[in-house]
C-alpha atoms as an extended CHARMM CRD file, in Angstrom:
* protein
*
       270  EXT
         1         1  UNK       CA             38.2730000000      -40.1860000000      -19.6100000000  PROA      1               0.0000000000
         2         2  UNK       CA             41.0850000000      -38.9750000000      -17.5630000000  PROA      2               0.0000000000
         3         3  UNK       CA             40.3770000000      -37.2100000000      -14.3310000000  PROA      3               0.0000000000
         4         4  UNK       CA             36.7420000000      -37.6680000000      -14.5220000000  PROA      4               0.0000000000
         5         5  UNK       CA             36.5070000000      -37.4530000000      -10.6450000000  PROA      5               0.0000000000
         6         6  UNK       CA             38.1850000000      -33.9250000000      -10.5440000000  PROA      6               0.0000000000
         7         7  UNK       CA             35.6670000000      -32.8220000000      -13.0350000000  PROA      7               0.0000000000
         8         8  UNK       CA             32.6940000000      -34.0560000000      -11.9020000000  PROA      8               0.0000000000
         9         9  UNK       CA             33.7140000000      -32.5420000000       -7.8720000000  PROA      9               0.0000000000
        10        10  UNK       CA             34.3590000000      -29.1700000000       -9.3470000000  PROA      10              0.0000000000
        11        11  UNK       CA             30.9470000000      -29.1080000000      -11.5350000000  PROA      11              0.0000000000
        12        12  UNK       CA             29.3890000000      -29.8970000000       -8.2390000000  PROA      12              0.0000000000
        13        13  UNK       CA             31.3580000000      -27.6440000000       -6.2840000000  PROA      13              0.0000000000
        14        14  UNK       CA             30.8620000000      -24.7430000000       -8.1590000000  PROA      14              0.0000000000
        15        15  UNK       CA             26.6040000000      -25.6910000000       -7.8130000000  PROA      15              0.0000000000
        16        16  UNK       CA             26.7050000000      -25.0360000000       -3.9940000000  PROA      16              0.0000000000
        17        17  UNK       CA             25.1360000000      -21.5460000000       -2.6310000000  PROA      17              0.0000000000
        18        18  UNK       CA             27.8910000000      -19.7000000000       -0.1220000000  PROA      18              0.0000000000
        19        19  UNK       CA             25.6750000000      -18.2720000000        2.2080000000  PROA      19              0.0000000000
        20        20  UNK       CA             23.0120000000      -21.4360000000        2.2690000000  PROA      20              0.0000000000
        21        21  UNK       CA             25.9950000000      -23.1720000000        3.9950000000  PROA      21              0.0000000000
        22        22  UNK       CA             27.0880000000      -20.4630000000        6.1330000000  PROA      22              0.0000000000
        23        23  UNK       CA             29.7210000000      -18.9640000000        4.0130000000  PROA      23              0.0000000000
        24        24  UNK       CA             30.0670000000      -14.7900000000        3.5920000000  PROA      24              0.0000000000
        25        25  UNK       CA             28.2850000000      -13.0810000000        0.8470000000  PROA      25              0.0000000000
        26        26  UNK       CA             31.6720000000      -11.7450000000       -0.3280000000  PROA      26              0.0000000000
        27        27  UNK       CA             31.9960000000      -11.2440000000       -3.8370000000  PROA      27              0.0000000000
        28        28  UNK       CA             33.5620000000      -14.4950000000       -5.4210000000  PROA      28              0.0000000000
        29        29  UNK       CA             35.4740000000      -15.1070000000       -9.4600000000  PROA      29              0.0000000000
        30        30  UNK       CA             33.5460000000      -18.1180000000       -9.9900000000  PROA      30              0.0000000000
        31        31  UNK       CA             30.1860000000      -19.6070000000       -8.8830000000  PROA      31              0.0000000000
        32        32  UNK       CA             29.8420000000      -22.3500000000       -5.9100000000  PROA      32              0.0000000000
        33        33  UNK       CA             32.3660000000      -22.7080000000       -3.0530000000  PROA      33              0.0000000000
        34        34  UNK       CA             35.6990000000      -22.0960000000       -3.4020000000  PROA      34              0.0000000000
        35        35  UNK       CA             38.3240000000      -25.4660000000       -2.9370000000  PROA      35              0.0000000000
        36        36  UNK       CA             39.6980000000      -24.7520000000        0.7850000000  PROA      36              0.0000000000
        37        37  UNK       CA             35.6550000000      -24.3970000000        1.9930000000  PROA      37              0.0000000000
        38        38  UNK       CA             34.8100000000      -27.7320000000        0.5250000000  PROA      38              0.0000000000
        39        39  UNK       CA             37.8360000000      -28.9280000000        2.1350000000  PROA      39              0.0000000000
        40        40  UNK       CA             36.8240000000      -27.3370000000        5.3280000000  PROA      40              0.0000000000
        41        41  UNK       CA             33.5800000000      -28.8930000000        5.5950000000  PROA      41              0.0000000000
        42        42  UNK       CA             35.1870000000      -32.1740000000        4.7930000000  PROA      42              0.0000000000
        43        43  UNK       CA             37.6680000000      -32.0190000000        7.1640000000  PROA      43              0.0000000000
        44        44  UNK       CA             40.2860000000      -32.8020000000        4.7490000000  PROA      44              0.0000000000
        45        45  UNK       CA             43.6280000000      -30.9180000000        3.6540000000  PROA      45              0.0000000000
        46        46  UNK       CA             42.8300000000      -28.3450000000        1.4140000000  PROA      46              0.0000000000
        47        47  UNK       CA             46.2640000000      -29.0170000000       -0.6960000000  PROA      47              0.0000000000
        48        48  UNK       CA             44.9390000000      -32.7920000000       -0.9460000000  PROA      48              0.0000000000
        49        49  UNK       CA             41.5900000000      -31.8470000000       -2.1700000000  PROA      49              0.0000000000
        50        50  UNK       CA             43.0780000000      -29.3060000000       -4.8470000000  PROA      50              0.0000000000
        51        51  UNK       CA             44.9880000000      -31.9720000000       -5.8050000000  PROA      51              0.0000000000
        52        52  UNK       CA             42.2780000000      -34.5040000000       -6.2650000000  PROA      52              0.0000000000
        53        53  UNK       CA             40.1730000000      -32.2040000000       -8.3030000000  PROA      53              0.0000000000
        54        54  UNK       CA             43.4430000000      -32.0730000000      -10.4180000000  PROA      54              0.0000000000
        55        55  UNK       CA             43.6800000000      -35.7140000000      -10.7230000000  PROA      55              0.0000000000
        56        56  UNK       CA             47.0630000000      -35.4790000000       -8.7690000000  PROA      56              0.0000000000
        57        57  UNK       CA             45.7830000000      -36.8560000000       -5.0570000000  PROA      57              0.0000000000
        58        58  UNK       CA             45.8660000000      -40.4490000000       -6.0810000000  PROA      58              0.0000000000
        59        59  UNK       CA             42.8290000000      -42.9680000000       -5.3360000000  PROA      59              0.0000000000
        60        60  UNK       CA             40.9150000000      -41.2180000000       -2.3270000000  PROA      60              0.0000000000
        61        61  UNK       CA             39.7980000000      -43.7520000000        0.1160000000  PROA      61              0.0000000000
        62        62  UNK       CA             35.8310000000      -44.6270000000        0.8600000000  PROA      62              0.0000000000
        63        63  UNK       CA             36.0020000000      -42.7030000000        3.7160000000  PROA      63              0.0000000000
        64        64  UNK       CA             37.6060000000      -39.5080000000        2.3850000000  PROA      64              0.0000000000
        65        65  UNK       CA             34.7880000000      -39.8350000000       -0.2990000000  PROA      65              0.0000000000
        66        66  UNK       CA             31.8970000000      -40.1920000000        2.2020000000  PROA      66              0.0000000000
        67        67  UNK       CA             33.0190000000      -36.5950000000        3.7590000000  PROA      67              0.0000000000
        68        68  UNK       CA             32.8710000000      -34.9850000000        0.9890000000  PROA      68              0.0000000000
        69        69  UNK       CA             29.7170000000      -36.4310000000       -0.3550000000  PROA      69              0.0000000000
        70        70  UNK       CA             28.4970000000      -35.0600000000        2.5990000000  PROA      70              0.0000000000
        71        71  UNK       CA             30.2490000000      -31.6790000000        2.5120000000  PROA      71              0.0000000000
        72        72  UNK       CA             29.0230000000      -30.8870000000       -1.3070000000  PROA      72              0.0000000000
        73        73  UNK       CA             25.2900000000      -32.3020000000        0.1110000000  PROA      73              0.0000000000
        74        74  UNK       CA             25.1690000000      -35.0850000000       -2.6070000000  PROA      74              0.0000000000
        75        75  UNK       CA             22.2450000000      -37.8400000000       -3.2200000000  PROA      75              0.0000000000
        76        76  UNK       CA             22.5870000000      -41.4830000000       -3.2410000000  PROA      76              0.0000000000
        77        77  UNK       CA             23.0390000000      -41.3340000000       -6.8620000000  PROA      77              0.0000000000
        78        78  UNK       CA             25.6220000000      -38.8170000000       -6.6850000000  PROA      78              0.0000000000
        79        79  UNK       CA             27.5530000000      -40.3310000000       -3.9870000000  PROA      79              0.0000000000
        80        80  UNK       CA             27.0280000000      -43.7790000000       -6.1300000000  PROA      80              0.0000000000
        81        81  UNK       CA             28.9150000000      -41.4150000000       -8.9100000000  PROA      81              0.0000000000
        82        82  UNK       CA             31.6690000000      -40.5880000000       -7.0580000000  PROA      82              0.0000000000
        83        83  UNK       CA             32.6810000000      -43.8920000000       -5.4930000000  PROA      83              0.0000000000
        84        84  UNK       CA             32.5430000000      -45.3890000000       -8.8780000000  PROA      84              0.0000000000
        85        85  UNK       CA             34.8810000000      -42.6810000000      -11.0020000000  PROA      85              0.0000000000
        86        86  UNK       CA             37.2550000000      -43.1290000000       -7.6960000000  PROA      86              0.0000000000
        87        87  UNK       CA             37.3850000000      -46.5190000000       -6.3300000000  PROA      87              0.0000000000
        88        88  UNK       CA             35.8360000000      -48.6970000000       -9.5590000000  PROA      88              0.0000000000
        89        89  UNK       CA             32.8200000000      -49.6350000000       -7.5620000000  PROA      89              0.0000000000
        90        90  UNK       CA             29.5700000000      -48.6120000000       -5.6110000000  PROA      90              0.0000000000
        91        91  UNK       CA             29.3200000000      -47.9160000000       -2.0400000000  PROA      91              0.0000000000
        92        92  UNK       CA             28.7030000000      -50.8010000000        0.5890000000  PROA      92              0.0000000000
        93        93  UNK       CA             25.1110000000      -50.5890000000        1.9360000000  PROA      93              0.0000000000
        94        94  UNK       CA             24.7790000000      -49.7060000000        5.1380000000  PROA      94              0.0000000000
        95        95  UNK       CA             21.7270000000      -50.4340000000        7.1150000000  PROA      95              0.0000000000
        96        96  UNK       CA             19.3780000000      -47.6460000000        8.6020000000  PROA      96              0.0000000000
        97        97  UNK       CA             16.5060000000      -47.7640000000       10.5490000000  PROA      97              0.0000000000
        98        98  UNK       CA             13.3250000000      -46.7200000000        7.9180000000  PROA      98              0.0000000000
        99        99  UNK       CA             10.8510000000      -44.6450000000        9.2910000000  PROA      99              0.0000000000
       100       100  UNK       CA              8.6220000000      -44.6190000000        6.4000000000  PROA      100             0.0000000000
       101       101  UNK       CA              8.8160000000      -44.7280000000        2.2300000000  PROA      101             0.0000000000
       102       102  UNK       CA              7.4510000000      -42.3560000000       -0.1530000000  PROA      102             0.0000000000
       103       103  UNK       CA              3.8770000000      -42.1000000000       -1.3270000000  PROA      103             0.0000000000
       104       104  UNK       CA              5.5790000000      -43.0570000000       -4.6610000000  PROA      104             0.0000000000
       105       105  UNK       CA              6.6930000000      -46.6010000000       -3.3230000000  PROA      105             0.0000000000
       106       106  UNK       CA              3.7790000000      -47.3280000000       -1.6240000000  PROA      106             0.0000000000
       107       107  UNK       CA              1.7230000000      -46.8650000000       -4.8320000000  PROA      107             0.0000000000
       108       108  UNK       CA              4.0230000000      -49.0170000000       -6.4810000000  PROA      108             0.0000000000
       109       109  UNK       CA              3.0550000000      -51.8820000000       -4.5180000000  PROA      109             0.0000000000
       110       110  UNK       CA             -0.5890000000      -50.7490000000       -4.5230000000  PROA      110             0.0000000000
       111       111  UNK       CA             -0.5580000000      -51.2640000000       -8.2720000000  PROA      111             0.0000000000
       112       112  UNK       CA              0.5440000000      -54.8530000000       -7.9290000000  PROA      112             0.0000000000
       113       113  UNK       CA             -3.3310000000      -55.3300000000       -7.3110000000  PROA      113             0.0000000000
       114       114  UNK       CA             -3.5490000000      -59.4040000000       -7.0610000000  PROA      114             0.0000000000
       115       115  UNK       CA              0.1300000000      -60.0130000000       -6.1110000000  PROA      115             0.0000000000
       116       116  UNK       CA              1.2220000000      -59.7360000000       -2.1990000000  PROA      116             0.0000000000
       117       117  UNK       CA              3.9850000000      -57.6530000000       -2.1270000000  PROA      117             0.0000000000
       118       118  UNK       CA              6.1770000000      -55.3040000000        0.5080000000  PROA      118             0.0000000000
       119       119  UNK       CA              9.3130000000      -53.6500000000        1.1280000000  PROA      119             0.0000000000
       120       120  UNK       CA             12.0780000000      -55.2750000000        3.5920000000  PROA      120             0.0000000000
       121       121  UNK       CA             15.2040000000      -53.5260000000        4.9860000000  PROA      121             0.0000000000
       122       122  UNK       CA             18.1210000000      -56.0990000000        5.9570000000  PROA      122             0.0000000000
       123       123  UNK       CA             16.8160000000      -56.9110000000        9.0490000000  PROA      123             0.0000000000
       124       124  UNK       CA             13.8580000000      -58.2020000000        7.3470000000  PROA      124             0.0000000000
       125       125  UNK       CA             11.4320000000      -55.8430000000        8.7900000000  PROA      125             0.0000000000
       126       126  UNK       CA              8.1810000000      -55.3590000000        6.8460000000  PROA      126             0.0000000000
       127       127  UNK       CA              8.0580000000      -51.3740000000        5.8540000000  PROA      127             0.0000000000
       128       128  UNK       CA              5.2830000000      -51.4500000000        3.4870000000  PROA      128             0.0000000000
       129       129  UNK       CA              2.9280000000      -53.8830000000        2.0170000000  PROA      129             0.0000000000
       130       130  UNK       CA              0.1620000000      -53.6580000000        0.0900000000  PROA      130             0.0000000000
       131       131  UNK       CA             -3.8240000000      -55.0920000000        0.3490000000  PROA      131             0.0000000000
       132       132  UNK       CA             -3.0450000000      -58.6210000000       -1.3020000000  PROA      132             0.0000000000
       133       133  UNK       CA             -0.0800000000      -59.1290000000        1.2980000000  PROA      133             0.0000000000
       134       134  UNK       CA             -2.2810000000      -58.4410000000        4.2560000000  PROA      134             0.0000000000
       135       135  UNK       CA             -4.9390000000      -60.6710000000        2.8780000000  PROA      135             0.0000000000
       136       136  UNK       CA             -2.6990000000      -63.4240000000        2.1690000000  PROA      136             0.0000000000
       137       137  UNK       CA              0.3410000000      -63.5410000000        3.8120000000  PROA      137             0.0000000000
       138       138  UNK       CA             -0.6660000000      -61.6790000000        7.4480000000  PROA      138             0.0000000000
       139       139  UNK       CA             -2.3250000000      -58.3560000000        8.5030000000  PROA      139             0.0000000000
       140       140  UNK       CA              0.7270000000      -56.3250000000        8.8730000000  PROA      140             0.0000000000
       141       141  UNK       CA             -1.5720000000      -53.2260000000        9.8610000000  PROA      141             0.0000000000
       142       142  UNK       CA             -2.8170000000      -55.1700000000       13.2690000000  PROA      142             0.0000000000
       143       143  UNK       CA              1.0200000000      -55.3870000000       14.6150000000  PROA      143             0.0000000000
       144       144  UNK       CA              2.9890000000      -53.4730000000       16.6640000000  PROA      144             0.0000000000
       145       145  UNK       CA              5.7260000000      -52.4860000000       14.4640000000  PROA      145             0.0000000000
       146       146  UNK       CA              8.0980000000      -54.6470000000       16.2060000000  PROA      146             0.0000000000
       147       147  UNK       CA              6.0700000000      -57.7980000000       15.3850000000  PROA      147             0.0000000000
       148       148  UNK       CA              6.5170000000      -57.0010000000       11.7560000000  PROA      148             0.0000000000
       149       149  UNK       CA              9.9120000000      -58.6900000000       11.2400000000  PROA      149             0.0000000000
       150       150  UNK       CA              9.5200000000      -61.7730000000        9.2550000000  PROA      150             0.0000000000
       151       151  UNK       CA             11.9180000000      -63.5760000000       11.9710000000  PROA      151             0.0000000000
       152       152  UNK       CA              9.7830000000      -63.4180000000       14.8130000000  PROA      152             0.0000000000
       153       153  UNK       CA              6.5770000000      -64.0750000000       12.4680000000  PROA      153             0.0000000000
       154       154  UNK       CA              7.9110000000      -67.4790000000       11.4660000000  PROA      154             0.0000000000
       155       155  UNK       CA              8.9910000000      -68.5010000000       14.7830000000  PROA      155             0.0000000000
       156       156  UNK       CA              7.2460000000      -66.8770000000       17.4890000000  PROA      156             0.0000000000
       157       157  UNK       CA              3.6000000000      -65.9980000000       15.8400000000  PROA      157             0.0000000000
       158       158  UNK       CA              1.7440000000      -69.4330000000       15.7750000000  PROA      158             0.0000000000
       159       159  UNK       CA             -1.0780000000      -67.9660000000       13.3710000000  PROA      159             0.0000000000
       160       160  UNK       CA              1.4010000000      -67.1740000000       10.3190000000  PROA      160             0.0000000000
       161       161  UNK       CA              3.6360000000      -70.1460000000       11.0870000000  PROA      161             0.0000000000
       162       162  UNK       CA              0.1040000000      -72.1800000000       10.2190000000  PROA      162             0.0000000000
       163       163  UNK       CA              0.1350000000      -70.6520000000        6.9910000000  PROA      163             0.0000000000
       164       164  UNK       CA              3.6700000000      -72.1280000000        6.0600000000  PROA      164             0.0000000000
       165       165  UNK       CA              2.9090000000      -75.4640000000        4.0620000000  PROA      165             0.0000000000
       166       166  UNK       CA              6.5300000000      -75.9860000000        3.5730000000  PROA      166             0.0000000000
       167       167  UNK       CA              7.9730000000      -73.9670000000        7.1810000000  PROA      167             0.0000000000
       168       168  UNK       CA             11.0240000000      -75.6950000000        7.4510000000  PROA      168             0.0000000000
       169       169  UNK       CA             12.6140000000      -75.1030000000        4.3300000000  PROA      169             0.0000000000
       170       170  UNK       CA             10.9430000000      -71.3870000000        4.4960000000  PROA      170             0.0000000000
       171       171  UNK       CA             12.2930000000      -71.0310000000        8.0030000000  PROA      171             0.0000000000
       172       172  UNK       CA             16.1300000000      -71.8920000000        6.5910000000  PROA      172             0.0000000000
       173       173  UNK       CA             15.5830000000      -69.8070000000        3.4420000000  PROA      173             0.0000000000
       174       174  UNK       CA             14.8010000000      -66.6090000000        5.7330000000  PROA      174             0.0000000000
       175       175  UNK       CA             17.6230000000      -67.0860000000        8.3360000000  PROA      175             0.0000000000
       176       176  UNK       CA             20.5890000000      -68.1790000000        5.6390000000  PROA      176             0.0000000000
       177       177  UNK       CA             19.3340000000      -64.9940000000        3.7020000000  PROA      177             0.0000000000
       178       178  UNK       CA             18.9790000000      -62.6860000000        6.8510000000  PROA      178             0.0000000000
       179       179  UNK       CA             22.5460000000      -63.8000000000        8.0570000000  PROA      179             0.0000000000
       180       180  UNK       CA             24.0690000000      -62.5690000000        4.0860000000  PROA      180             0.0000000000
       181       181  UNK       CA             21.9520000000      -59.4490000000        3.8000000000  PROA      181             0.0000000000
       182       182  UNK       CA             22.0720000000      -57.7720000000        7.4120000000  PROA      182             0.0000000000
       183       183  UNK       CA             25.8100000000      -58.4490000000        7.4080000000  PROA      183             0.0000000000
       184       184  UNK       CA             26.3800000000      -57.1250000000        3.9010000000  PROA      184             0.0000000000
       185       185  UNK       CA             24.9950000000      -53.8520000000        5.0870000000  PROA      185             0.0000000000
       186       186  UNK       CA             26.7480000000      -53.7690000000        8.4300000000  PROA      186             0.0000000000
       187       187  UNK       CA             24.4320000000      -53.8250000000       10.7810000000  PROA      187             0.0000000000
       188       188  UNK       CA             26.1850000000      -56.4840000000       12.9710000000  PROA      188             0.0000000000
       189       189  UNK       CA             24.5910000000      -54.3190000000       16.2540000000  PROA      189             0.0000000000
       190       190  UNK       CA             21.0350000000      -54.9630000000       14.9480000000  PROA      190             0.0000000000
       191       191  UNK       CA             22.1780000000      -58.5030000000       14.6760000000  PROA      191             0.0000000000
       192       192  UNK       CA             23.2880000000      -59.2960000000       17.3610000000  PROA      192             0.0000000000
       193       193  UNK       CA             20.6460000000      -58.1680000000       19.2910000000  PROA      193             0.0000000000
       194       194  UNK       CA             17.7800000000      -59.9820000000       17.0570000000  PROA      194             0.0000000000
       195       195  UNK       CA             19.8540000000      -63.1410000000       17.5210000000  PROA      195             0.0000000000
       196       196  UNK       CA             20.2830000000      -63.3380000000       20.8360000000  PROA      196             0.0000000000
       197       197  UNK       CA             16.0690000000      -62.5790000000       21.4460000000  PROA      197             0.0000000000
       198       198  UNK       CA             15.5200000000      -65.1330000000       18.6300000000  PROA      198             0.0000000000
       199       199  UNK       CA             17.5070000000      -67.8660000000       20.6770000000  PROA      199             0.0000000000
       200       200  UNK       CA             16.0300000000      -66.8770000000       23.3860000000  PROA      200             0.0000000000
       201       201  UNK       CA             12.6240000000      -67.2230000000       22.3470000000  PROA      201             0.0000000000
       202       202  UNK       CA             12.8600000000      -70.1230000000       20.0400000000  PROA      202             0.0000000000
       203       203  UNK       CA             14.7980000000      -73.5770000000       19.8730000000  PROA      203             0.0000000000
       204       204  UNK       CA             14.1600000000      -73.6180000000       15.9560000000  PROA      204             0.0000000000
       205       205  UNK       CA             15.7230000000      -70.6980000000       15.4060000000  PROA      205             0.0000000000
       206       206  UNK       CA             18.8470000000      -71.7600000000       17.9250000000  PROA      206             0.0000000000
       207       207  UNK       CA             19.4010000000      -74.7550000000       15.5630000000  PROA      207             0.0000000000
       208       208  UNK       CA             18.8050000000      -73.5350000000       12.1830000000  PROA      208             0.0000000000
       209       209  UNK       CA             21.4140000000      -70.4320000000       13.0070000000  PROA      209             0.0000000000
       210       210  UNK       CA             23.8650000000      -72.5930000000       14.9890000000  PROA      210             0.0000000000
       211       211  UNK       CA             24.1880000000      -73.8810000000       11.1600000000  PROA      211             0.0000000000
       212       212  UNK       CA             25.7680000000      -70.5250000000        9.5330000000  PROA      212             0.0000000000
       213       213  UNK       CA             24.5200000000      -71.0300000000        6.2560000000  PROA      213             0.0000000000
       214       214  UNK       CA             23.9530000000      -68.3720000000        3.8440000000  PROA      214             0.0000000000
       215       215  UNK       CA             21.5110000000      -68.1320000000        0.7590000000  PROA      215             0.0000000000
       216       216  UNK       CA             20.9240000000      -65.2220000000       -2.1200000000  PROA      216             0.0000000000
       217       217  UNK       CA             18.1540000000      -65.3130000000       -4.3740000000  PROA      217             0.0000000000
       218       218  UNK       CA             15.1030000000      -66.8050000000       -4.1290000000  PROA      218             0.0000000000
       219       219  UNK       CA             15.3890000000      -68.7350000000       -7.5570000000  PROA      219             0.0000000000
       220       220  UNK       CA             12.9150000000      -70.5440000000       -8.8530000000  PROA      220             0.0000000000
       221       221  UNK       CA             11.2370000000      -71.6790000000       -5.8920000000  PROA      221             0.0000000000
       222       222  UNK       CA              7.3890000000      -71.7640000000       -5.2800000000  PROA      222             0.0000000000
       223       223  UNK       CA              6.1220000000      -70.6610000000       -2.0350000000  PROA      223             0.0000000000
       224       224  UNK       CA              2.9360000000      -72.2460000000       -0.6920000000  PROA      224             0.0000000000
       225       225  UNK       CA              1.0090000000      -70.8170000000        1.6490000000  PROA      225             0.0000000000
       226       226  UNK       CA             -2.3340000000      -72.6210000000        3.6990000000  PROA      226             0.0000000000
       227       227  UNK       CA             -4.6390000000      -69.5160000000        4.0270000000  PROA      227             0.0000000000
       228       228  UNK       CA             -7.6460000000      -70.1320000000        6.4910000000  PROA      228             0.0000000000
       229       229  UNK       CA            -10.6120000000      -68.8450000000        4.1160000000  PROA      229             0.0000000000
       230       230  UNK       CA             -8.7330000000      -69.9020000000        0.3970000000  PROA      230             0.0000000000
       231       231  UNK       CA             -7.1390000000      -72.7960000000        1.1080000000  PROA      231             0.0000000000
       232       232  UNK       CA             -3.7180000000      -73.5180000000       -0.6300000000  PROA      232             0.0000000000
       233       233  UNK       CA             -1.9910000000      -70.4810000000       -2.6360000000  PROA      233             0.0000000000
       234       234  UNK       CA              1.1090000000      -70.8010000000       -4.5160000000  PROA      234             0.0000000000
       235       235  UNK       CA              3.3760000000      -67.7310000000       -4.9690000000  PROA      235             0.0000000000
       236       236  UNK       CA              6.0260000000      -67.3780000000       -6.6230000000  PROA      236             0.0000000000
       237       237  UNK       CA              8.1490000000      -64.8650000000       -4.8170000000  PROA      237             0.0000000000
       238       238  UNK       CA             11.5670000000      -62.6810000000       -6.8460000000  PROA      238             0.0000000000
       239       239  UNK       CA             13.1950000000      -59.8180000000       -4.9730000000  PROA      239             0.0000000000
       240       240  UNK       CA             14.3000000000      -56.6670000000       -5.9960000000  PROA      240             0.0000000000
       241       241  UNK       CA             16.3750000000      -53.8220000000       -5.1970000000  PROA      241             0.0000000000
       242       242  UNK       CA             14.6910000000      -50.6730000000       -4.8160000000  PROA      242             0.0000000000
       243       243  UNK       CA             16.3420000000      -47.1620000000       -6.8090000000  PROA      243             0.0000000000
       244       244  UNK       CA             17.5670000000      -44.8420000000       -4.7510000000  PROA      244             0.0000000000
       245       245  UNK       CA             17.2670000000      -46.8980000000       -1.5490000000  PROA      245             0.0000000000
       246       246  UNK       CA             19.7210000000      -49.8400000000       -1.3480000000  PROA      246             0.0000000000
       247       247  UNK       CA             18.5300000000      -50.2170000000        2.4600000000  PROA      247             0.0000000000
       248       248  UNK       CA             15.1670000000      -51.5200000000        0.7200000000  PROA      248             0.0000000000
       249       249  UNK       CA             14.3990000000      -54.8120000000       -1.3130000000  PROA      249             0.0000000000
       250       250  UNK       CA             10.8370000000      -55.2690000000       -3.0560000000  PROA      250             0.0000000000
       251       251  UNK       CA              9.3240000000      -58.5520000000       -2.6140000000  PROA      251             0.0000000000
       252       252  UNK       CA              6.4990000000      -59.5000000000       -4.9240000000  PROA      252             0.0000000000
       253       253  UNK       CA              4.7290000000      -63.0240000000       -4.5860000000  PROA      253             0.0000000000
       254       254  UNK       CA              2.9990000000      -63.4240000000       -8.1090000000  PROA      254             0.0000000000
       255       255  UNK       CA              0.3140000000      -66.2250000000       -7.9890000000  PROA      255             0.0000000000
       256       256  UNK       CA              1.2320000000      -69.1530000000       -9.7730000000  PROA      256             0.0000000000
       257       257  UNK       CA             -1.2830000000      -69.6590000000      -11.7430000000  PROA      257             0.0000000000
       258       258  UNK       CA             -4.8620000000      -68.4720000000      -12.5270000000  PROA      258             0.0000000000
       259       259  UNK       CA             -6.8770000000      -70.5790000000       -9.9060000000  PROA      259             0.0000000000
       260       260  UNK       CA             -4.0220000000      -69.1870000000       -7.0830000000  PROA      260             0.0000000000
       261       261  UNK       CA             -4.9550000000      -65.3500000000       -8.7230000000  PROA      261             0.0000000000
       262       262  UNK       CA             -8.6640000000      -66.0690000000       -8.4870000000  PROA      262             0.0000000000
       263       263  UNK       CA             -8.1630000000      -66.9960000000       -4.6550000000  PROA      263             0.0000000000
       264       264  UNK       CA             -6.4300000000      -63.8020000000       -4.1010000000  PROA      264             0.0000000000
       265       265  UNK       CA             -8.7380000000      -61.5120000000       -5.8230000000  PROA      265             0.0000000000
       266       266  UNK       CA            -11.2850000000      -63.3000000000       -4.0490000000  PROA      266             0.0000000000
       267       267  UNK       CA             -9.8580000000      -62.7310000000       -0.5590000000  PROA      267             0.0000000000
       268       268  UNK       CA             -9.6890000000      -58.7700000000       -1.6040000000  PROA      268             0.0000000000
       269       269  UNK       CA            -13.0840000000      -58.7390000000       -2.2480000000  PROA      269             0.0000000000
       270       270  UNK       CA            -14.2220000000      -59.7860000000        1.0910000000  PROA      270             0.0000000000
């Protein structure tokens, strides 16, 4: 479809209300805002925006597109939309600090009843987490929000390092995966800063990120945790992106078999 961007920026364009976004009540020809006030708000030439609603402006770049996302007041989808009829591709994710999730996506992980699962930005902060994680895995509810990044739980909290049957290879799974994600969303600051308190604080850590490696999925591993009331658990743990917020991936650590489910729906009932 030629010129699909032009049409889809005008469609929105012409949704906007005038006077919500400052604009005179004047009486207009068409609905929405008129070309020159988009471009306005964009801070972009209004001769280069007519022509890229007329499929004349050429390829706009990522930047030029994240102004006027902002300018026409467009969602993550709709942004998403516009970087792929322009540039061929999605967005990069960029990290933000998350304050909070929806009562939506914390009853999604409620519903996983006997399966620990939560919600981890790129920094691998724990968001969210549901009953069976906080039973199994740590009592995310008792820490300072700080404590709650998987980092400094692994190396710096002796009580959930204990759990780890298998902590080395867990501990080099988390950093080679932290170093990929937090730097695929660009949050070299936030990096920076964790790294330097990490090597501070722990020798283990120094070593295992002195080796730059870098990891993806979690594959077909099984996790094993060493719970002090159950005993041994295996999990199996998969990842997954959450809609609307690439900032967010869902972790869920299914049981790995029936006697590992019966020792978390035991814990729960304590």
């Amino acid at each position: 479809m030629s010129n699909a961007l032009g049409l889809y920026l005008r469609d929105r364009r012409g949704r906007l209300d005038p006077v919500a976004l400052g604009f005179p009540a004047t009486r207009r020809r068409t609905p929405g805002l008129r070309r020159e006030e988009v471009a306005a708000r964009a801070h972009v030439s209004a001769t280069w925006y007519t022509w890229l609603e007329q499929g004349r402006g050429g390829a706009p770049s990522a930047d030029v597109l994240d102004r006027i996302a902002r300018a026409m007041l467009l969602t993550e989808v709709e942004r998403e939309h516009i970087y792929l009829l322009g540039l061929g591709r999605a967005p990069e994710v960029t990290f933000r600090t998350v304050e909070g999730i929806t009562p939506r996506l914390q009853r999604v992980l409620d519903a996983l009843e006997s399966s620990p699962a939560m919600l981890r930005n790129a920094m691998w902060d724990v968001v969210a987490w549901n009953r069976a994680a906080a039973v199994v895995l740590g009592d995310y509810g008792a820490m300072a929000v700080a404590d709650r990044n998987i980092l400094r739980l692994l190396f710096c909290n002796p009580a959930i390092r204990a759990r780890q049957v298998n902590w080395e290879h867990d501990a080099r799974f988390v950093v080679a995966s932290f170093r990929a994600e937090a730097v695929r969303a660009g949050a070299s600051a936030q990096v920076a800063a964790l790294v330097s308190e990490m090597t501070q604080a722990s020798a283990e850590f120094a070593r295992i990120w002195a080796e730059n490696d870098v990891r993806g999925s979690y594959g077909e591993i099984t996790k094993q945790v060493r719970h002090p009331v159950a005993g041994l658990i295996g999990l199996e743990p998969s990842s997954f992106a959450v809609e609307g917020r690439p900032d967010l991936a869902l972790v869920i650590y299914n049981p790995s078999g029936d006697a590992d489910r019966d020792k978390v729906r035991g814990l729960l009932e304590l």
